Short mmCIF file of C-alpha atoms and ligand atoms in Angstrom, two decimals:
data_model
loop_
_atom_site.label_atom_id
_atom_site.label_comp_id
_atom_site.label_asym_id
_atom_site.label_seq_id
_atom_site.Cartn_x
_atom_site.Cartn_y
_atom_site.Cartn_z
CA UNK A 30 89.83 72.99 52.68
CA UNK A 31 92.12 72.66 49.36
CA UNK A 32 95.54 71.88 50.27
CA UNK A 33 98.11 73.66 48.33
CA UNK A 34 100.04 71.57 46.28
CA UNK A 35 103.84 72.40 46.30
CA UNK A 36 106.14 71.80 43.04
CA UNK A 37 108.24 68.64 42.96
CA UNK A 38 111.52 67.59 41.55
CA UNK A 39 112.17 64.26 41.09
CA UNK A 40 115.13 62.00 39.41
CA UNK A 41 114.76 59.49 36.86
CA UNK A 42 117.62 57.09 36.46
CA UNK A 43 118.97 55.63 33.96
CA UNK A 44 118.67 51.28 33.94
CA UNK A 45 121.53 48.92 32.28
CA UNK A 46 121.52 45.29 32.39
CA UNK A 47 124.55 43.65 34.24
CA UNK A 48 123.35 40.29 32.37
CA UNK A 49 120.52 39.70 29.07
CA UNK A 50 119.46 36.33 28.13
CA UNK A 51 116.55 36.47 25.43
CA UNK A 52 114.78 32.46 25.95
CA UNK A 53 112.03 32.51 23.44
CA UNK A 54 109.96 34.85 21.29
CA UNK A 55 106.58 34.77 22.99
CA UNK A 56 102.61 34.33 20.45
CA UNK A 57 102.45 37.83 21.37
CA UNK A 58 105.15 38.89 19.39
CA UNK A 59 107.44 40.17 22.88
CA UNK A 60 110.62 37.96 23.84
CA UNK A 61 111.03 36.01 27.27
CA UNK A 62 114.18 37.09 29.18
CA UNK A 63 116.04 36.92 32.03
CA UNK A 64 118.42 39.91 32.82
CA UNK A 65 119.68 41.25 35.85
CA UNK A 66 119.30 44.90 36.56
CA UNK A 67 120.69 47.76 38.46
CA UNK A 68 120.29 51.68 38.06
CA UNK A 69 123.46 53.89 37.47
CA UNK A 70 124.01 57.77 38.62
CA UNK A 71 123.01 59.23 35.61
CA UNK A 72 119.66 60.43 35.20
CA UNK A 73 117.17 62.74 34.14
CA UNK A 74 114.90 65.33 35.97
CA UNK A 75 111.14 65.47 36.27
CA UNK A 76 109.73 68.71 37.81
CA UNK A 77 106.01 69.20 38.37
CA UNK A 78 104.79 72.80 38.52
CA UNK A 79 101.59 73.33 40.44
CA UNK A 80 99.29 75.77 38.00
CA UNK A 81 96.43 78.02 38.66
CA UNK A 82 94.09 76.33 35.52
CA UNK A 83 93.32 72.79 35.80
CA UNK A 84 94.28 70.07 33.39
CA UNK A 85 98.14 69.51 32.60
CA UNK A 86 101.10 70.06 30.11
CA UNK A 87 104.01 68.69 28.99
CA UNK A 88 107.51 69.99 28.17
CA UNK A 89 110.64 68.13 27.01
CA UNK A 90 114.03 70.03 27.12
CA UNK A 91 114.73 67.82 24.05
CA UNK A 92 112.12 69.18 21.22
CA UNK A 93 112.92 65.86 19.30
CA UNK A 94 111.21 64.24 21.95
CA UNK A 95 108.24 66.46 23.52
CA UNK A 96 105.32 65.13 21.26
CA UNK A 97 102.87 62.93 22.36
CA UNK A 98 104.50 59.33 22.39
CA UNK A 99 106.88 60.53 24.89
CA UNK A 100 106.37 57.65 27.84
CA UNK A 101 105.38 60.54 30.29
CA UNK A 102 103.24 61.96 28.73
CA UNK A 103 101.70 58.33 27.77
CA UNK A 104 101.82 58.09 31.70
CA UNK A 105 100.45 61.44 32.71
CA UNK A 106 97.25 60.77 29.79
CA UNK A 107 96.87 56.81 31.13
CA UNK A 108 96.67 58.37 35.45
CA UNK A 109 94.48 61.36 34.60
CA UNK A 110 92.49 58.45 33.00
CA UNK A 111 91.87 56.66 35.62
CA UNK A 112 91.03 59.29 37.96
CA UNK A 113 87.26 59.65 38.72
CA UNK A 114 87.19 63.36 37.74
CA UNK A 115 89.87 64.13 35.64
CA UNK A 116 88.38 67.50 34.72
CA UNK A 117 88.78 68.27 38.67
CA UNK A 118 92.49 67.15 38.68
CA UNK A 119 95.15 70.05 40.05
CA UNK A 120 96.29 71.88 37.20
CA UNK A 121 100.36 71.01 36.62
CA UNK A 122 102.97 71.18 34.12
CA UNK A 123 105.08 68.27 33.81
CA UNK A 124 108.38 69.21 32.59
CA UNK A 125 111.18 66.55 31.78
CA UNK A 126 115.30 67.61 31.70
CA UNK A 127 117.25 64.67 29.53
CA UNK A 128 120.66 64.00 30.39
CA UNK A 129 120.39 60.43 29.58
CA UNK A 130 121.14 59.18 26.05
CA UNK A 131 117.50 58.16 24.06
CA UNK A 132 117.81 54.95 22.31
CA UNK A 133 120.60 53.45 24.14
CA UNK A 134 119.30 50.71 25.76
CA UNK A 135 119.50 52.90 29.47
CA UNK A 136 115.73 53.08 29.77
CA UNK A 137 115.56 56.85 29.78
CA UNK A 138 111.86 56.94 28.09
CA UNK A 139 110.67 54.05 30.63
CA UNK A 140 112.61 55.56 34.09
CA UNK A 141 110.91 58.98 32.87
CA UNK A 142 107.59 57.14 32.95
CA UNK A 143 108.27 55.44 35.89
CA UNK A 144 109.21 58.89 38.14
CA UNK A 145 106.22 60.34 36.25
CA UNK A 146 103.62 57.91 37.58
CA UNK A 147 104.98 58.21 41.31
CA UNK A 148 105.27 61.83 41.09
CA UNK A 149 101.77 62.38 39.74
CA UNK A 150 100.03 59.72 41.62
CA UNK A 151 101.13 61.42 45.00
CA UNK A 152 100.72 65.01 43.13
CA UNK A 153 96.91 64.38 42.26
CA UNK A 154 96.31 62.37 45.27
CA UNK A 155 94.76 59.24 43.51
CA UNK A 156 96.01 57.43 46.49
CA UNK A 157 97.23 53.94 43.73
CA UNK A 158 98.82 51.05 45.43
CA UNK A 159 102.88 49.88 44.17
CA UNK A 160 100.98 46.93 42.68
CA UNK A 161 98.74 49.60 40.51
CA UNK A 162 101.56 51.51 39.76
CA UNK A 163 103.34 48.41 38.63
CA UNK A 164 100.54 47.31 36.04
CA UNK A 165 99.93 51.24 34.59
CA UNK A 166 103.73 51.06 34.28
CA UNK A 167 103.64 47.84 32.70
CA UNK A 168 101.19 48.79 29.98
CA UNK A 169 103.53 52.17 29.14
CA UNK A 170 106.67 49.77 28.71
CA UNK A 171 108.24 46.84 29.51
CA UNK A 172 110.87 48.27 31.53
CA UNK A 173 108.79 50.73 33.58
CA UNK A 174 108.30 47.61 36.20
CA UNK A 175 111.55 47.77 36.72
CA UNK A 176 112.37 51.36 37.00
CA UNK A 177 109.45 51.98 39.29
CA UNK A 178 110.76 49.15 41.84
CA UNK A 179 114.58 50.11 41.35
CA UNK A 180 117.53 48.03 42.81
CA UNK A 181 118.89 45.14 41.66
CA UNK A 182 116.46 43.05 40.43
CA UNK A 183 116.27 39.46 38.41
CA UNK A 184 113.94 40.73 35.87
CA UNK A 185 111.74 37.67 34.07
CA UNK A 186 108.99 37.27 31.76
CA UNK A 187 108.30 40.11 29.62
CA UNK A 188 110.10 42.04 31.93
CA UNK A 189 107.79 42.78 34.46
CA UNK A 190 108.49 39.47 37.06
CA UNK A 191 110.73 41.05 39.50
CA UNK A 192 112.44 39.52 42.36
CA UNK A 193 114.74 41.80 44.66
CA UNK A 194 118.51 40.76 45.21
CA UNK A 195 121.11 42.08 46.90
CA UNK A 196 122.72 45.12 46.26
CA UNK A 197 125.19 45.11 43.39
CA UNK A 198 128.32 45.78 45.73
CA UNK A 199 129.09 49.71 44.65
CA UNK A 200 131.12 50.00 41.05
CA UNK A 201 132.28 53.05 39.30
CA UNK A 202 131.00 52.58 35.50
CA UNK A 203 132.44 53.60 32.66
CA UNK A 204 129.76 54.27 29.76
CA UNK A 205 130.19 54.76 25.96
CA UNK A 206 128.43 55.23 22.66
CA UNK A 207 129.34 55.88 19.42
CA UNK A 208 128.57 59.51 17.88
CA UNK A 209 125.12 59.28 15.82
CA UNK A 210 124.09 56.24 16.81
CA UNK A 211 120.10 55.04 17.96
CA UNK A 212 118.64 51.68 18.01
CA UNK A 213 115.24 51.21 18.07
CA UNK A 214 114.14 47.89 20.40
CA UNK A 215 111.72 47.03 18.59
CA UNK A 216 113.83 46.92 15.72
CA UNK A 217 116.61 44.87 17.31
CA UNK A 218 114.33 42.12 18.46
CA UNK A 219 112.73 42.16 15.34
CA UNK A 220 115.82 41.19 13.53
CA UNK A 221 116.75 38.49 16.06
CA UNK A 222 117.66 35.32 14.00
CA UNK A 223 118.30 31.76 15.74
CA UNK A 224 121.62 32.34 14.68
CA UNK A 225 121.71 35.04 17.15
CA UNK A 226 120.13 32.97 20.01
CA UNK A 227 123.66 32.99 22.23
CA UNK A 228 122.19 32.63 25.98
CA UNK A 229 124.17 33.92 28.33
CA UNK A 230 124.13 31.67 31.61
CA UNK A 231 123.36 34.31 34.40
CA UNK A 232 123.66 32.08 37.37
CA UNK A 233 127.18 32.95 37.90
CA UNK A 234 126.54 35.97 37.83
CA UNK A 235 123.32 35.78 40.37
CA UNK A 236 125.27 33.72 42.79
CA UNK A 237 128.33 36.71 42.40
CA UNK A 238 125.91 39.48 43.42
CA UNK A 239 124.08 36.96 45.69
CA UNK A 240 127.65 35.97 47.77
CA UNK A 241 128.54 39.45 47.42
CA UNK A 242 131.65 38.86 45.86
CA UNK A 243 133.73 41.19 43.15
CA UNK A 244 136.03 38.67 41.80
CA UNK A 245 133.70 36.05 39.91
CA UNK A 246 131.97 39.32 39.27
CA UNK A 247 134.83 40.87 37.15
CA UNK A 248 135.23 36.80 36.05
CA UNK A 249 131.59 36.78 34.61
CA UNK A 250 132.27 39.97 32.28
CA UNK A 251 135.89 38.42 31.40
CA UNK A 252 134.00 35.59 29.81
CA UNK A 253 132.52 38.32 27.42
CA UNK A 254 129.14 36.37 26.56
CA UNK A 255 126.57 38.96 28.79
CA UNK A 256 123.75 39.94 26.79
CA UNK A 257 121.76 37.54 23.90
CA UNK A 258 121.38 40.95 21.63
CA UNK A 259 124.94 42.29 21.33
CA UNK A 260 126.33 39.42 18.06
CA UNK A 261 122.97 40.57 16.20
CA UNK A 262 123.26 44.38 17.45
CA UNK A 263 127.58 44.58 16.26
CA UNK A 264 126.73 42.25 13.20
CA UNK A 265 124.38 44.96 11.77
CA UNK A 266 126.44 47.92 13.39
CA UNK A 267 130.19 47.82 12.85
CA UNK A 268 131.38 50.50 14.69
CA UNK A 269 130.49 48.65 17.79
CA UNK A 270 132.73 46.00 17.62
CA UNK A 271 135.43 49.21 16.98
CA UNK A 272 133.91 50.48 20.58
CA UNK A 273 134.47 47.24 22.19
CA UNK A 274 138.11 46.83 21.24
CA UNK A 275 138.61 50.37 22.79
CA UNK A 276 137.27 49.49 26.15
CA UNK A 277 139.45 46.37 25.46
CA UNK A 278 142.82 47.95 25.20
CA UNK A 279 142.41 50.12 28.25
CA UNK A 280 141.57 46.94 30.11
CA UNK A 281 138.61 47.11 30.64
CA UNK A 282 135.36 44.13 30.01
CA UNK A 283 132.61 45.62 28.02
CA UNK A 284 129.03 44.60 28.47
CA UNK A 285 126.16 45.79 25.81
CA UNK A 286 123.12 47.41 27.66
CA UNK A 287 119.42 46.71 26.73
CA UNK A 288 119.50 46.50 22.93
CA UNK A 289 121.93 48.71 22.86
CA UNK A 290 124.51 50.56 21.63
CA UNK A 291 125.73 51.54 24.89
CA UNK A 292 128.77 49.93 26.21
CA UNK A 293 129.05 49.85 29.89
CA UNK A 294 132.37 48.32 31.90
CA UNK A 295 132.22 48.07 35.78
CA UNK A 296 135.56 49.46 37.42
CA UNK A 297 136.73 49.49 40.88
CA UNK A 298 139.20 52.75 40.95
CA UNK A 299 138.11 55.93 40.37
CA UNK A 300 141.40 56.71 39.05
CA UNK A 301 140.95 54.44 35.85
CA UNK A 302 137.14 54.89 35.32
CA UNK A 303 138.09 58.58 34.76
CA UNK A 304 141.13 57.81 32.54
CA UNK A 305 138.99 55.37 30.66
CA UNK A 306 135.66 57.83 30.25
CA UNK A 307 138.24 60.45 29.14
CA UNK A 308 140.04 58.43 26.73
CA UNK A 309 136.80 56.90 25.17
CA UNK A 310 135.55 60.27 24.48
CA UNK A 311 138.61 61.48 23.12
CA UNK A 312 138.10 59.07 20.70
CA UNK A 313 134.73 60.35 19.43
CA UNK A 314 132.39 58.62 21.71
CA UNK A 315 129.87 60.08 23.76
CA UNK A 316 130.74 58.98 26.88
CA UNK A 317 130.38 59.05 31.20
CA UNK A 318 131.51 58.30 34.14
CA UNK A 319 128.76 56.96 36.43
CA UNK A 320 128.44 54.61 39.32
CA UNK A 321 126.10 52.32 40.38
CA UNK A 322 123.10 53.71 43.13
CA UNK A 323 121.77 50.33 44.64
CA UNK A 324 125.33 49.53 46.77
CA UNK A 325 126.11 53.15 47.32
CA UNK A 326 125.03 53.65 51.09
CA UNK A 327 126.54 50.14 51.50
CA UNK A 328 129.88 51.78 50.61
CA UNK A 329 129.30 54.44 52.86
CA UNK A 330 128.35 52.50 55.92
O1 C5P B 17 107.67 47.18 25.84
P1 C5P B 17 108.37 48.12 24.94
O2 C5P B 17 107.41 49.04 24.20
O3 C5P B 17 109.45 48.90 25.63
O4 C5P B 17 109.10 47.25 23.88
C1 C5P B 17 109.58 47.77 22.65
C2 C5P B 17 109.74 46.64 21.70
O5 C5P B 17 110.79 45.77 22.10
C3 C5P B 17 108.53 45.75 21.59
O6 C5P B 17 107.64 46.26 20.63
C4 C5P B 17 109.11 44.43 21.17
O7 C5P B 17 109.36 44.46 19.78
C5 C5P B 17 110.47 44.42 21.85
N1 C5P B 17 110.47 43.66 23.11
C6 C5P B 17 110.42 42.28 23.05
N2 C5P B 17 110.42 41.56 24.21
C7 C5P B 17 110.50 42.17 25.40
C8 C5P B 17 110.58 43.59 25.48
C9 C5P B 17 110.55 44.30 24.30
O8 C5P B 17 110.35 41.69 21.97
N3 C5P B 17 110.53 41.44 26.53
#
């Protein structure tokens, strides 16, 4: 008998790195880091549509971004792939809501990708282990590791060594980015110089989230130096440095995402996080209040 299959909603959320330390440009052209992960509140929507004919189809709320290099749509072609009869394959559409900011350095494309392969590997029933999930995902992105495993993770390698860690204990975040403004990864690594080859030491950092413990947390960001990309990212983008300085003067310790040009600081009041979002928007920026998911039901307990 065919089962039915029902439609599904699922969310995709958005990744920033607490911590980005870029060792070495690898012979295959990608760069060896060591970051430390964690997902925030904000997020996209996937919802999968059950459909009388077979096959599937994709639609993107954003039109700038429903052609065919979307991630999940790379990840809905790479699954139906590897099934052993796609042409038999329930027919679905695959339809993606964006709320998170595209080329920000939150992941968006890859966490879309990632929800996408879960959703449509239970959807079509092909029955693929974490660990197959995990290489697909790796050969979409290098992030979509990490946003199928989630948490807070020590990411290595290309970015798809993980190794679970503690929860980050539960932070409002406060989340800005200039008006206009895209960077392309590929772009950003490609003009890393030497020059820009600042490595962050993470292990405070690690042994904060490891003991638990806010203050040498808040230290850590104090210290400023969090992420390898952000001299080379402000020294080609003015503005940023401009974005920093705001977070500054309402007290707050900005951290660059990814390769940015989000601007994240972690905040423990409610109160100010809301001040601060408003504030940074007021000033042009597109910006959010979020907080972080991994420590959340910690908080609660
Ligand atoms: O893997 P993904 O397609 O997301 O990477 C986009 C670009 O970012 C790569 O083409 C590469 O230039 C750069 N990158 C890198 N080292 C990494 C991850 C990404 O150089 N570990």
């Amino acid at each position: 008998m065919n089962r039915v299959n029902r439609a599904m909603l699922i969310k995709a959320p958005a990744k920033f790195n607490l911590g980005l330390t870029v060792l070495r440009r690898r012979p295959d052209g990608y760069h060896e880091l060591l970051s430390v992960m964690e997902q925030l509140s904000l997020s996209d929507t996937i919802l999968l549509e059950p459909q009388c004919e077979a096959g599937w189809r994709f639609f993107c709320s954003d039109p700038s971004l429903s052609g065919k290099e979307n991630l999940v749509y790379r990840a809905a072609a790479l699954l139906a792939q590897k099934a052993d009869r796609p042409a038999d394959l329930p027919g679905v559409k695959i339809s993606l809501f964006k709320n998170i900011p595209a080329a920000a350095g939150l992941g968006g494309g890859s966490s879309d990708a990632a929800a996408a392969l879960k959703a449509l590997n239970s959807f079509w029933r092909l029955g693929m282990s974490p660990t197959d999930l995990l290489e697909t995902g790796a050969l979409i992105g290098s992030d979509v590791p990490y946003c199928l495993k989630g948490g807070t993770v020590l990411v290595r390698g290309r970015g798809e060594k993980l190794e679970a860690m503690p929860a980050l204990p539960f932070h409002w975040v406060v989340l800005a980015i200039p008006p206009e403004m895209h960077l392309s990864t590929a772009q950003v690594y490609g003009m890393l110089k030497p020059v820009h080859l600042s490595r962050p030491r993470l292990e405070p950092l690690i042994s904060a989230i490891r003991e638990q413990r806010k203050e040498p947390l808040h230290d850590w960001f104090a210290g400023g130096l969090t992420n390898t990309l952000e001299a080379a990212v402000i020294s080609k983008h003015p503005p940023l440095q401009s974005l920093k300085e705001q977070f500054l003067d309402l007290g707050l310790h900005p951290a660059m995402s990814g390769s940015g040009p989000s601007f994240f600081a972690l905040c423990d009041s409610l109160v100010s996080a809301r001040a601060a979002a408003r504030a940074l928007q007021e000033a042009g920026n597109r910006a959010f209040l979020c907080w972080t998911i991994s420590g959340l039901y910690k908080q609660k307990e």
